Coordinates of C-alpha atoms in Angstrom, one line a residue:
Chain A
X1 CA 95.3 137.4 114.0
X2 CA 98.9 138.6 114.1
X3 CA 100.6 136.0 112.1
X4 CA 100.8 136.7 108.4
X5 CA 99.4 134.0 106.3
X6 CA 101.9 132.0 104.3
X7 CA 99.2 131.5 101.7
X8 CA 99.0 134.2 99.2
X9 CA 95.7 136.0 99.1
X10 CA 93.2 134.4 96.8
X11 CA 90.4 136.2 95.1
X12 CA 87.1 136.2 96.6
X13 CA 85.4 132.9 95.6
X14 CA 82.1 133.6 94.0
X15 CA 79.2 131.9 95.7
X16 CA 77.8 131.1 92.3
X17 CA 80.4 128.4 91.8
X18 CA 79.1 126.1 94.4
X19 CA 80.8 122.7 94.1
X20 CA 79.5 119.3 93.2
X21 CA 76.8 120.0 90.7
X22 CA 75.2 116.6 90.2
X23 CA 73.0 117.5 87.3
X24 CA 72.5 120.3 84.9
X25 CA 69.1 121.0 86.5
X26 CA 69.1 120.6 90.3
X27 CA 65.3 120.8 90.4
X28 CA 65.1 117.9 87.9
X29 CA 67.6 116.1 90.0
X30 CA 65.5 116.5 93.1
X31 CA 62.4 115.5 91.3
X32 CA 64.0 112.4 90.0
X33 CA 65.2 111.4 93.5
X34 CA 61.7 111.9 94.9
X35 CA 60.4 109.8 92.2
X36 CA 62.9 107.2 93.2
X37 CA 61.7 107.3 96.7
X38 CA 58.1 106.8 95.5
X39 CA 59.3 104.0 93.3
X40 CA 61.0 102.3 96.2
X41 CA 58.0 102.6 98.4
X42 CA 55.9 101.1 95.6
X43 CA 58.2 98.2 95.3
X44 CA 60.3 99.0 92.3
X45 CA 63.3 96.7 92.5
X46 CA 65.6 98.9 90.4
X47 CA 65.0 102.1 92.4
X48 CA 67.2 101.1 95.3
X49 CA 70.3 100.6 93.3
X50 CA 69.8 103.7 91.3
X51 CA 69.3 105.8 94.3
X52 CA 72.4 104.4 96.0
X53 CA 74.4 104.7 92.9
X54 CA 73.5 108.4 92.6
X55 CA 74.8 109.0 96.1
X56 CA 77.6 106.6 96.6
X57 CA 80.4 108.9 95.4
X58 CA 79.1 111.8 97.4
X59 CA 78.6 109.8 100.6
X60 CA 82.0 108.1 100.2
X61 CA 83.6 111.5 99.8
X62 CA 82.0 112.8 102.9
X63 CA 83.1 109.8 104.9
X64 CA 86.6 109.9 103.4
X65 CA 87.0 113.6 104.2
X66 CA 85.8 112.9 107.7
X67 CA 88.1 110.0 108.5
X68 CA 90.8 110.2 105.8
X69 CA 91.0 106.5 105.6
X70 CA 89.8 104.5 102.6
X71 CA 88.7 101.3 104.1
X72 CA 87.1 103.0 107.1
X73 CA 85.4 105.4 104.8
X74 CA 84.0 102.5 102.7
X75 CA 82.7 100.8 105.9
X76 CA 81.1 104.0 107.1
X77 CA 79.5 104.6 103.7
X78 CA 78.0 101.1 103.7
X79 CA 76.8 101.6 107.2
X80 CA 75.2 104.9 106.2
X81 CA 73.6 103.3 103.2
X82 CA 72.1 100.5 105.3
X83 CA 70.7 103.0 107.6
X84 CA 69.3 105.0 104.8
X85 CA 67.6 102.0 103.3
X86 CA 66.3 100.8 106.6
X87 CA 65.0 104.2 107.7
X88 CA 63.7 105.5 104.4
X89 CA 60.2 105.0 105.5
X90 CA 60.8 107.7 108.1
X91 CA 61.7 110.3 105.5
X92 CA 58.9 112.7 105.6
X93 CA 59.9 115.1 102.8
X94 CA 60.3 118.2 105.0
X95 CA 63.9 118.5 104.0
X96 CA 65.6 117.7 100.8
X97 CA 66.3 114.0 100.3
X98 CA 70.0 114.8 99.8
X99 CA 70.1 116.7 103.1
X100 CA 68.4 113.8 104.9
X101 CA 70.8 111.3 103.4
X102 CA 73.8 113.5 104.2
X103 CA 72.6 113.9 107.8
X104 CA 72.5 110.1 108.2
X105 CA 75.9 109.8 106.7
X106 CA 77.4 112.5 108.8
X107 CA 75.9 111.1 112.0
X108 CA 77.5 107.7 111.2
X109 CA 80.9 109.4 110.8
X110 CA 80.6 111.5 113.9
X111 CA 79.5 108.6 115.9
X112 CA 82.4 106.6 114.8
X113 CA 84.9 109.4 115.4
X114 CA 83.5 110.1 118.8
X115 CA 83.7 106.5 119.7
X116 CA 87.3 106.5 118.6
X117 CA 88.3 109.8 120.2
X118 CA 90.3 108.1 122.8
X119 CA 92.5 106.5 120.2
X120 CA 92.7 109.6 118.1
X121 CA 96.3 110.5 118.8
X122 CA 97.6 107.3 117.2
X123 CA 95.3 107.8 114.3
X124 CA 96.5 111.3 113.7
X125 CA 100.0 110.2 113.7
X126 CA 99.2 107.5 111.3
X127 CA 97.2 109.7 109.0
X128 CA 99.6 112.6 109.0
X129 CA 102.5 110.2 108.3
X130 CA 102.8 107.9 105.3
X131 CA 99.6 106.0 105.8
X132 CA 99.2 103.6 102.9
X133 CA 95.5 104.0 103.1
X134 CA 95.5 107.8 103.0
X135 CA 94.6 109.9 100.0
X136 CA 98.1 111.1 99.2
X137 CA 99.5 107.6 98.9
X138 CA 96.6 106.1 97.0
X139 CA 97.8 103.7 94.4
X140 CA 97.1 104.1 90.8
X141 CA 93.8 102.7 89.7
X142 CA 92.1 103.4 92.9
X143 CA 89.6 106.0 93.7
X144 CA 90.4 109.3 92.1
X145 CA 90.0 112.9 93.0
X146 CA 87.9 115.3 91.2
X147 CA 89.2 118.3 89.4
X148 CA 88.5 121.7 90.7
X149 CA 85.3 121.9 88.8
X150 CA 84.0 119.0 90.8
X151 CA 84.3 116.3 88.1
X152 CA 85.9 113.0 88.8
X153 CA 89.5 112.5 87.8
X154 CA 91.1 109.4 86.4
X155 CA 93.8 108.0 88.6
X156 CA 96.9 109.2 86.7
X157 CA 95.4 112.7 86.5
X158 CA 94.4 112.7 90.1
X159 CA 97.7 111.6 91.4
X160 CA 99.5 114.5 89.9
X161 CA 97.0 116.8 91.5
X162 CA 97.0 115.0 94.9
X163 CA 100.7 115.4 95.3
X164 CA 100.5 119.1 95.5
X165 CA 101.9 120.3 98.8
X166 CA 99.0 122.7 99.5
X167 CA 96.5 120.0 99.3
X168 CA 98.5 117.7 101.5
X169 CA 98.8 120.5 104.1
X170 CA 95.0 121.1 103.9
X171 CA 94.2 117.4 104.5
X172 CA 96.6 117.3 107.4
X173 CA 95.1 120.4 108.8
X174 CA 91.6 119.0 108.4
X175 CA 92.6 116.0 110.4
X176 CA 93.9 118.2 113.1
X177 CA 90.7 120.1 113.9
X178 CA 87.8 118.5 115.8
X179 CA 85.4 116.2 113.9
X180 CA 82.6 118.7 114.5
X181 CA 84.6 121.5 113.0
X182 CA 85.7 119.3 110.1
X183 CA 82.1 118.3 109.5
X184 CA 80.8 121.8 109.2
X185 CA 83.6 122.7 106.8
X186 CA 82.9 119.7 104.7
X187 CA 79.2 120.4 104.6
X188 CA 79.7 124.0 103.8
X189 CA 82.7 123.9 101.4
X190 CA 82.7 120.3 100.3
X191 CA 79.0 119.8 99.7
X192 CA 77.9 123.4 99.3
X193 CA 75.1 123.3 101.8
X194 CA 73.6 126.6 103.0
X195 CA 73.3 127.5 106.7
X196 CA 69.8 126.0 107.0
X197 CA 70.8 122.7 105.5
X198 CA 73.8 122.6 107.7
X199 CA 71.6 123.3 110.7
X200 CA 69.3 120.5 109.6
X201 CA 72.2 118.1 109.1
X202 CA 73.9 118.9 112.4
X203 CA 70.7 119.4 114.3
X204 CA 71.7 122.9 115.6
X205 CA 70.0 126.3 115.3
X206 CA 70.9 128.4 112.2
X207 CA 72.6 131.0 114.3
X208 CA 74.8 128.5 115.9
X209 CA 75.9 127.3 112.5
X210 CA 77.5 130.6 111.6
X211 CA 79.4 130.9 114.8
X212 CA 80.6 127.4 114.5
X213 CA 81.5 127.8 110.9
X214 CA 83.6 130.9 111.7
X215 CA 85.4 129.1 114.5
X216 CA 86.0 126.1 112.3
X217 CA 87.5 128.2 109.7
X218 CA 89.8 129.9 112.2
X219 CA 90.8 126.6 113.6
X220 CA 91.6 125.3 110.2
X221 CA 93.7 128.3 109.5
X222 CA 95.6 127.8 112.7
X223 CA 96.2 124.2 111.9
X224 CA 97.5 125.2 108.4
X225 CA 99.8 127.8 109.9
X226 CA 101.1 125.4 112.5
X227 CA 101.6 122.6 110.1
X228 CA 105.0 121.1 110.8
X229 CA 105.4 120.0 107.2
Chain B
X1 CA 74.6 141.8 105.2
X2 CA 75.6 143.5 108.4
X3 CA 78.9 145.2 108.7
X4 CA 80.7 147.6 110.9
X5 CA 81.6 151.1 110.2
X6 CA 85.1 151.5 108.8
X7 CA 86.4 152.9 112.0
X8 CA 85.3 149.9 114.1
X9 CA 86.6 146.4 113.7
X10 CA 84.0 144.1 112.1
X11 CA 82.2 141.6 114.2
X12 CA 82.4 137.9 113.7
X13 CA 79.2 137.7 111.6
X14 CA 80.6 140.3 109.2
X15 CA 83.9 138.6 108.9
X16 CA 82.1 135.4 108.1
X17 CA 80.1 137.1 105.5
X18 CA 83.3 138.5 104.1
X19 CA 84.9 135.1 104.0
X20 CA 81.8 133.5 102.5
X21 CA 81.6 136.1 99.9
X22 CA 78.1 137.2 101.0
X23 CA 79.0 140.9 101.1
X24 CA 78.6 143.4 98.3
X25 CA 81.8 144.7 96.8
X26 CA 81.4 147.9 98.7
X27 CA 80.8 146.2 102.0
X28 CA 83.7 143.9 101.4
X29 CA 85.9 146.9 100.7
X30 CA 84.9 148.5 103.9
X31 CA 85.7 145.4 105.8
X32 CA 89.2 145.2 104.2
X33 CA 89.8 148.8 105.2
X34 CA 88.9 148.3 108.8
X35 CA 91.2 145.3 109.2
X36 CA 94.9 145.5 110.1
X37 CA 97.1 144.1 107.4
X38 CA 97.8 140.9 109.3
X39 CA 94.1 140.4 110.0
X40 CA 93.3 141.0 106.4
X41 CA 95.9 138.5 105.3
X42 CA 94.4 136.0 107.6
X43 CA 90.9 136.5 106.4
X44 CA 92.1 136.1 102.8
X45 CA 93.9 133.0 103.8
X46 CA 90.8 131.6 105.3
X47 CA 88.9 132.3 102.1
X48 CA 91.7 130.5 100.3
X49 CA 91.2 127.5 102.7
X50 CA 87.5 127.4 101.8
X51 CA 88.4 127.5 98.1
X52 CA 90.9 124.6 98.6
X53 CA 88.3 122.5 100.3
X54 CA 85.8 123.2 97.5
X55 CA 88.5 122.2 95.0
X56 CA 89.0 118.8 96.6
X57 CA 86.0 117.6 94.8
X58 CA 84.4 114.2 95.0
X59 CA 86.0 110.8 95.2
X60 CA 85.0 107.7 93.3
X61 CA 83.5 105.2 95.6
X62 CA 85.2 101.8 95.6
X63 CA 83.7 99.0 93.6
X64 CA 81.5 96.6 95.5
X65 CA 80.2 99.1 97.8
X66 CA 76.6 98.3 97.0
X67 CA 77.3 94.6 97.3
X68 CA 78.5 95.2 100.8
X69 CA 75.3 97.1 101.5
X70 CA 73.2 94.2 100.2
X71 CA 75.2 91.7 102.3
X72 CA 74.6 93.8 105.4
X73 CA 70.9 94.1 104.6
X74 CA 70.6 90.4 104.2
X75 CA 72.4 89.7 107.4
X76 CA 70.2 92.1 109.3
X77 CA 67.2 90.6 107.6
X78 CA 68.2 87.2 108.8
X79 CA 68.9 88.4 112.3
X80 CA 65.6 90.3 112.2
X81 CA 67.1 93.5 113.6
X82 CA 68.3 96.8 112.2
X83 CA 71.8 98.0 112.9
X84 CA 70.4 100.2 115.7
X85 CA 69.0 97.1 117.3
X86 CA 65.3 97.8 116.5
X87 CA 63.2 95.1 115.0
X88 CA 63.0 95.1 111.2
X89 CA 59.6 95.9 109.9
X90 CA 58.0 93.4 107.6
X91 CA 58.2 95.9 104.8
X92 CA 62.0 96.0 104.6
X93 CA 62.5 96.2 100.9
X94 CA 65.4 93.7 100.8
X95 CA 63.6 92.0 97.9
X96 CA 63.7 95.3 96.0
X97 CA 67.4 95.3 95.6
X98 CA 68.0 94.4 92.0
X99 CA 69.0 90.9 91.1
X100 CA 72.6 91.8 90.1
X101 CA 73.3 93.1 93.6
X102 CA 71.8 90.0 95.1
X103 CA 74.0 87.8 93.1
X104 CA 77.0 89.7 94.4
X105 CA 75.8 89.2 97.9
X106 CA 75.5 85.5 97.2
X107 CA 79.1 85.4 96.1
X108 CA 80.1 87.1 99.3
X109 CA 78.0 84.7 101.3
X110 CA 79.6 81.7 99.6
X111 CA 83.0 83.0 100.4
X112 CA 81.9 83.4 104.0
X113 CA 80.6 79.9 104.0
X114 CA 83.8 78.6 102.5
X115 CA 85.8 80.4 105.2
X116 CA 83.6 79.0 107.9
X117 CA 83.9 75.5 106.5
X118 CA 87.7 75.8 106.4
X119 CA 87.7 77.0 110.0
X120 CA 85.5 74.1 111.1
X121 CA 87.8 71.7 109.2
X122 CA 90.9 73.0 110.8
X123 CA 89.3 73.0 114.2
X124 CA 88.0 69.5 113.9
X125 CA 91.4 68.2 112.8
X126 CA 93.0 70.0 115.7
X127 CA 90.5 68.4 118.1
X128 CA 91.0 64.9 116.7
X129 CA 94.7 65.4 116.7
X130 CA 94.6 66.6 120.3
X131 CA 92.4 63.7 121.3
X132 CA 94.7 61.1 119.7
X133 CA 98.0 62.6 120.8
X134 CA 97.0 63.5 124.3
X135 CA 99.4 61.6 126.5
X136 CA 98.2 59.6 129.5
X137 CA 99.6 62.3 131.7
X138 CA 102.1 60.2 133.6
X139 CA 105.7 59.8 134.1
X140 CA 105.3 56.4 132.6
X141 CA 104.5 57.5 129.1
X142 CA 108.0 57.0 127.8
X143 CA 107.9 53.4 129.0
X144 CA 105.2 52.5 126.6
X145 CA 107.6 52.6 123.7
X146 CA 110.2 50.6 125.4
X147 CA 109.9 46.9 126.0
X148 CA 110.3 45.9 129.6
X149 CA 113.1 43.7 130.7
X150 CA 112.8 40.0 130.9
X151 CA 112.9 38.3 134.2
X152 CA 112.2 34.8 133.3
X153 CA 115.1 32.5 133.9
X154 CA 118.6 33.5 134.5
X155 CA 119.0 37.0 133.2
X156 CA 121.2 39.8 133.9
X157 CA 118.2 42.0 134.3
X158 CA 116.5 39.8 136.8
X159 CA 117.9 40.7 140.2
X160 CA 116.4 37.7 141.9
X161 CA 117.4 34.9 139.5
X162 CA 120.8 36.3 138.9
X163 CA 123.7 35.6 141.1
X164 CA 125.1 38.8 142.3
X165 CA 121.8 40.6 141.8
X166 CA 121.0 43.3 144.1
X167 CA 117.5 42.1 144.6
X168 CA 115.0 44.3 146.2
X169 CA 117.4 47.2 146.4
X170 CA 117.9 47.1 142.7
X171 CA 114.1 47.3 142.2
X172 CA 113.9 50.0 144.7
X173 CA 116.3 52.0 142.5
X174 CA 114.4 51.0 139.4
X175 CA 111.2 52.1 141.0
X176 CA 112.1 55.7 140.0
X177 CA 112.4 54.6 136.5
X178 CA 109.2 53.1 135.2
X179 CA 110.9 51.7 132.2
X180 CA 112.9 49.4 134.4
X181 CA 109.8 47.7 135.8
X182 CA 110.2 44.1 135.1
X183 CA 107.6 42.0 133.6
X184 CA 107.6 38.6 132.1
X185 CA 105.7 36.1 130.1
X186 CA 106.4 33.2 132.2
X187 CA 106.6 29.7 130.7
X188 CA 106.9 27.9 134.0
X189 CA 105.6 24.3 133.5
X190 CA 102.8 23.2 135.7
X191 CA 100.5 20.3 135.1
X192 CA 97.0 21.3 134.2
X193 CA 97.6 25.0 134.3
X194 CA 97.1 27.4 131.5
X195 CA 100.6 28.8 131.8
X196 CA 102.1 30.3 128.7
X197 CA 104.7 27.9 127.2
X198 CA 106.2 30.3 124.8
X199 CA 109.7 31.4 125.3
X200 CA 110.0 34.4 127.5
X201 CA 109.5 37.6 125.5
X202 CA 109.7 41.1 126.7
X203 CA 106.4 42.5 127.9
X204 CA 105.8 46.1 127.0
X205 CA 103.5 48.1 129.1
X206 CA 101.0 48.1 126.3
X207 CA 101.0 44.3 126.3
X208 CA 100.6 44.2 130.0
X209 CA 97.6 46.5 129.8
X210 CA 96.1 44.3 127.0
X211 CA 96.6 41.2 129.2
X212 CA 95.0 43.1 132.1
X213 CA 91.9 43.7 130.0
X214 CA 91.9 40.1 129.0
X215 CA 92.2 38.8 132.6
X216 CA 95.5 37.2 131.8
X217 CA 97.8 39.3 133.9
X218 CA 99.2 38.5 137.3
X219 CA 101.3 40.8 139.5
X220 CA 103.8 39.0 141.7
X221 CA 105.3 40.8 144.6
X222 CA 108.1 39.0 146.2
X223 CA 108.8 40.0 149.8
X224 CA 110.0 38.8 153.1
X225 CA 106.6 39.2 154.8
X226 CA 103.1 39.7 153.3
X227 CA 101.6 42.0 155.9
X228 CA 103.4 45.2 154.8
X229 CA 102.2 44.7 151.3
X230 CA 98.6 44.0 152.3
X231 CA 98.7 47.0 154.6
X232 CA 100.1 49.2 151.8
X233 CA 97.5 48.0 149.3
X234 CA 94.8 48.8 151.9
X235 CA 96.2 52.3 152.1
X236 CA 96.2 52.6 148.4
X237 CA 92.6 51.5 148.4
X238 CA 91.7 54.3 150.7
X239 CA 93.6 57.0 148.9
X240 CA 93.4 56.2 145.3
X241 CA 90.4 56.4 143.1
X242 CA 92.0 54.4 140.4
X243 CA 93.3 51.4 142.3
X244 CA 91.1 49.6 144.8
X245 CA 91.3 46.4 146.7
X246 CA 88.6 44.1 145.5
X247 CA 86.4 41.8 147.6
X248 CA 87.5 38.5 149.0
X249 CA 89.2 36.2 146.6
X250 CA 87.1 33.2 145.6
X251 CA 88.7 30.0 146.5
X252 CA 88.5 28.7 142.9
X253 CA 90.2 31.8 141.7
X254 CA 93.0 31.6 144.2
X255 CA 93.6 28.0 143.3
X256 CA 93.6 28.9 139.6
X257 CA 96.1 31.7 140.1
X258 CA 98.4 29.6 142.3
X259 CA 98.2 26.8 139.8
X260 CA 98.8 29.1 136.9
X261 CA 102.0 30.2 138.5
X262 CA 104.5 27.9 140.1
X263 CA 104.7 27.9 143.7
X264 CA 107.9 29.3 145.0
X265 CA 109.5 30.5 148.1
X266 CA 110.6 27.6 150.2
X267 CA 108.1 25.0 149.4
X268 CA 109.7 23.0 146.7
X269 CA 112.3 25.3 145.6
X270 CA 115.5 26.3 147.2
X271 CA 115.8 29.9 148.1
X272 CA 117.2 32.2 145.5
X273 CA 120.9 32.7 145.9
X274 CA 121.4 36.1 147.4
X275 CA 124.8 37.6 147.0
X276 CA 126.1 40.1 149.5
X277 CA 128.6 42.8 149.4
X278 CA 131.9 41.9 148.0
X279 CA 130.5 39.7 145.3
X280 CA 131.0 40.7 141.8
X281 CA 127.8 42.0 140.1
X282 CA 127.0 40.6 136.7
X283 CA 127.6 42.7 133.7
X284 CA 124.9 45.4 133.3
X285 CA 123.8 45.1 136.9
X286 CA 123.7 48.1 139.1
X287 CA 126.7 48.1 141.3
X288 CA 125.2 48.9 144.6
X289 CA 126.8 48.0 147.8
X290 CA 124.5 45.4 149.3
X291 CA 124.8 44.3 152.8
X292 CA 122.1 43.0 155.1
X293 CA 123.8 41.3 158.0
X294 CA 122.0 38.3 159.1
X295 CA 119.4 38.5 156.4
X296 CA 117.4 35.3 156.0
X297 CA 114.5 35.1 153.7
X298 CA 111.4 34.1 155.5
X299 CA 109.1 31.6 153.9
X300 CA 105.3 32.0 154.0
X301 CA 102.3 30.8 152.1
X302 CA 101.5 32.9 149.1
X303 CA 98.7 35.3 149.5
X304 CA 96.4 36.6 146.8
X305 CA 94.6 39.9 146.7
X306 CA 92.6 41.4 143.9
X307 CA 93.2 44.9 142.7
X308 CA 90.8 46.8 140.7
X309 CA 92.3 49.5 138.5
X310 CA 91.8 51.3 135.3
X311 CA 93.1 49.2 132.4
X312 CA 95.5 51.8 131.1
X313 CA 99.2 52.3 131.1
X314 CA 99.2 55.1 133.6
X315 CA 97.4 53.2 136.3
X316 CA 99.2 49.9 135.8
X317 CA 102.6 51.6 135.8
X318 CA 101.6 53.6 138.9
X319 CA 100.5 50.5 140.7
X320 CA 103.8 48.7 140.0
X321 CA 105.8 51.8 140.8
X322 CA 104.0 52.2 144.1
X323 CA 104.5 48.6 145.0
X324 CA 108.1 48.8 144.2
X325 CA 108.8 52.1 145.9
X326 CA 106.8 51.6 148.9
X327 CA 107.8 48.1 149.7
X328 CA 111.2 47.9 148.1
X329 CA 110.5 44.5 146.9
X330 CA 110.4 42.9 143.6
X331 CA 107.4 43.3 141.4
X332 CA 106.9 41.1 138.4
X333 CA 104.2 41.4 135.8
X334 CA 103.4 37.9 134.5
X335 CA 101.2 36.7 131.7
X336 CA 99.2 33.6 131.9
X337 CA 98.0 31.7 128.9
X338 CA 94.3 31.5 129.7
X339 CA 92.0 34.1 131.0
X340 CA 91.4 33.8 134.7
X341 CA 87.8 33.7 136.1
X342 CA 88.2 37.1 137.7
X343 CA 85.2 38.8 139.3
X344 CA 84.0 41.9 137.5
X345 CA 85.1 45.3 138.7
X346 CA 82.7 46.8 141.2
X347 CA 80.6 49.7 139.8
X348 CA 81.5 53.1 140.9
X349 CA 80.4 56.6 140.2
X350 CA 83.2 57.0 137.7
X351 CA 82.4 53.8 135.8
X352 CA 78.7 54.6 135.8
X353 CA 79.2 58.1 134.6
X354 CA 81.8 57.3 132.0
X355 CA 79.7 58.8 129.3
X356 CA 80.0 62.2 130.9
X357 CA 83.7 62.3 130.4
X358 CA 85.7 62.8 127.2
X359 CA 86.5 59.5 125.4
X360 CA 90.2 59.9 126.0
X361 CA 89.7 60.2 129.7
X362 CA 87.7 57.0 130.1
X363 CA 89.2 53.6 130.4
X364 CA 87.6 50.3 131.4
X365 CA 88.1 48.9 134.8
X366 CA 89.8 45.6 135.2
X367 CA 90.8 43.2 138.0
X368 CA 94.2 41.8 138.5
X369 CA 95.4 39.3 141.0
X370 CA 98.4 40.2 143.1
X371 CA 100.3 37.3 144.3
X372 CA 102.4 38.1 147.4
X373 CA 105.0 35.4 147.7
X374 CA 108.1 35.0 149.6
X375 CA 111.5 35.8 148.3
X376 CA 113.4 32.9 146.8

């Protein structure tokens, strides 16, 4: 708390601008998804692909933010989708479908990262370096980033944005904190979940979420300030 | 929206509320006033970090993601288990995936099948190649490609027939070199005997093995006394699984063998001219000092023993090499024109269980007469 931040102070972000709006009317969006679940359970053959299509970008983004590797993120997304399909009959509707789906996806990512924790040093070196599979070196025509408003960018447009130094520092710092801290930041800031939803996804009490979130933010700041560039 | 009084540092929850923007403007102002400048800068930087993460936005999922999911589901469906190892329920809605996705999965499966087929093809070819090219695992392998030397009639390569030859010593030296094993297709005339009349031609080891299988091969060992040879063959019989002494030789067979090959060694032929040290060896002959004081070839009646062996290059070459090395005498492979009435090889565990071994390891058993005859 003694080191001045190299980042200029930014204005207080309004909570009203939660990211990733998927539809103009979230309630209608949720209703449509519940209808898809009912359709799936009643044997509608088109419902599966529609549901997966609605979520594939979100789930892939979560996985990519967690592992920062395109191929691995795609594998994890597929694994998560398979689990979602296979376990959809266990969805009881007590939480939002999106929360339930994100929980499965995040569990897949955390399981993989925990399994690979022993090899993490090499992965960090690779990711913080010039990893050809990383976001910053993504070739044109591949997956693109979204603009600040949350919309999906085209490759050329995304590349100019991706090359910004601040974003590169941020991704490197995210890689440097623990997967659990990264997860809570992605859920909170990346997906805009509230504390209860985060608690549901991570399976921890609501009070624990706040303390973990504060520590995760502090850890990220430390990583940003200690970024070797 | 809890926050501390301005004179006390805010607690962690208040700071988080400040970072998250959950405080009212007045409460946020109080928090800012209670913080030291460095702490305030850090809080603002943390807020900036959160905004940066929000600005990262969503990525576009790669194409074919759903096809991969369909493939995985089909695979799990075929295996009957979920990824977590639990059994799939009968209601797994694999059939509910739309047709377009299933077609993609079929393409993926076809690629997988093509890859598997290619791997099988390469593996099969490698196995066949390995089976065909596997050498007989013997030091004799190189001799298969080289014709063996003649020894019929006066020849520079025949140490017995040739003046100045070094006889058994030469063969003892050659025993280390299987390619130097001498064999012949003898055309020695004999009334009423099926002896090959063709001019002598080099016998390769392959030809000798073929003759062995046909019952047309005779091994001649020329020595001073037959007992060491018989004793040695008895030891070979005890120690080797590939070469065994057969039962007693039938009289008819012995007669046929002796008639097939001319009798030699002091009966109706004069002893071979031995040349001792000081004589000039013929061109191409190994120049080894040769001196056996008082050496006199001893005449004895030829003896015949039957050897059972695997009819392959390795075993035949090993038999000849052992006879040459152990006895130091001349060993000649000789072809006869007609098949001899040899007894069949005795059955053994190896021959009965041939089908349990790889094809390249199994060879038929054959019987070959070994004629032990005196030096000429």
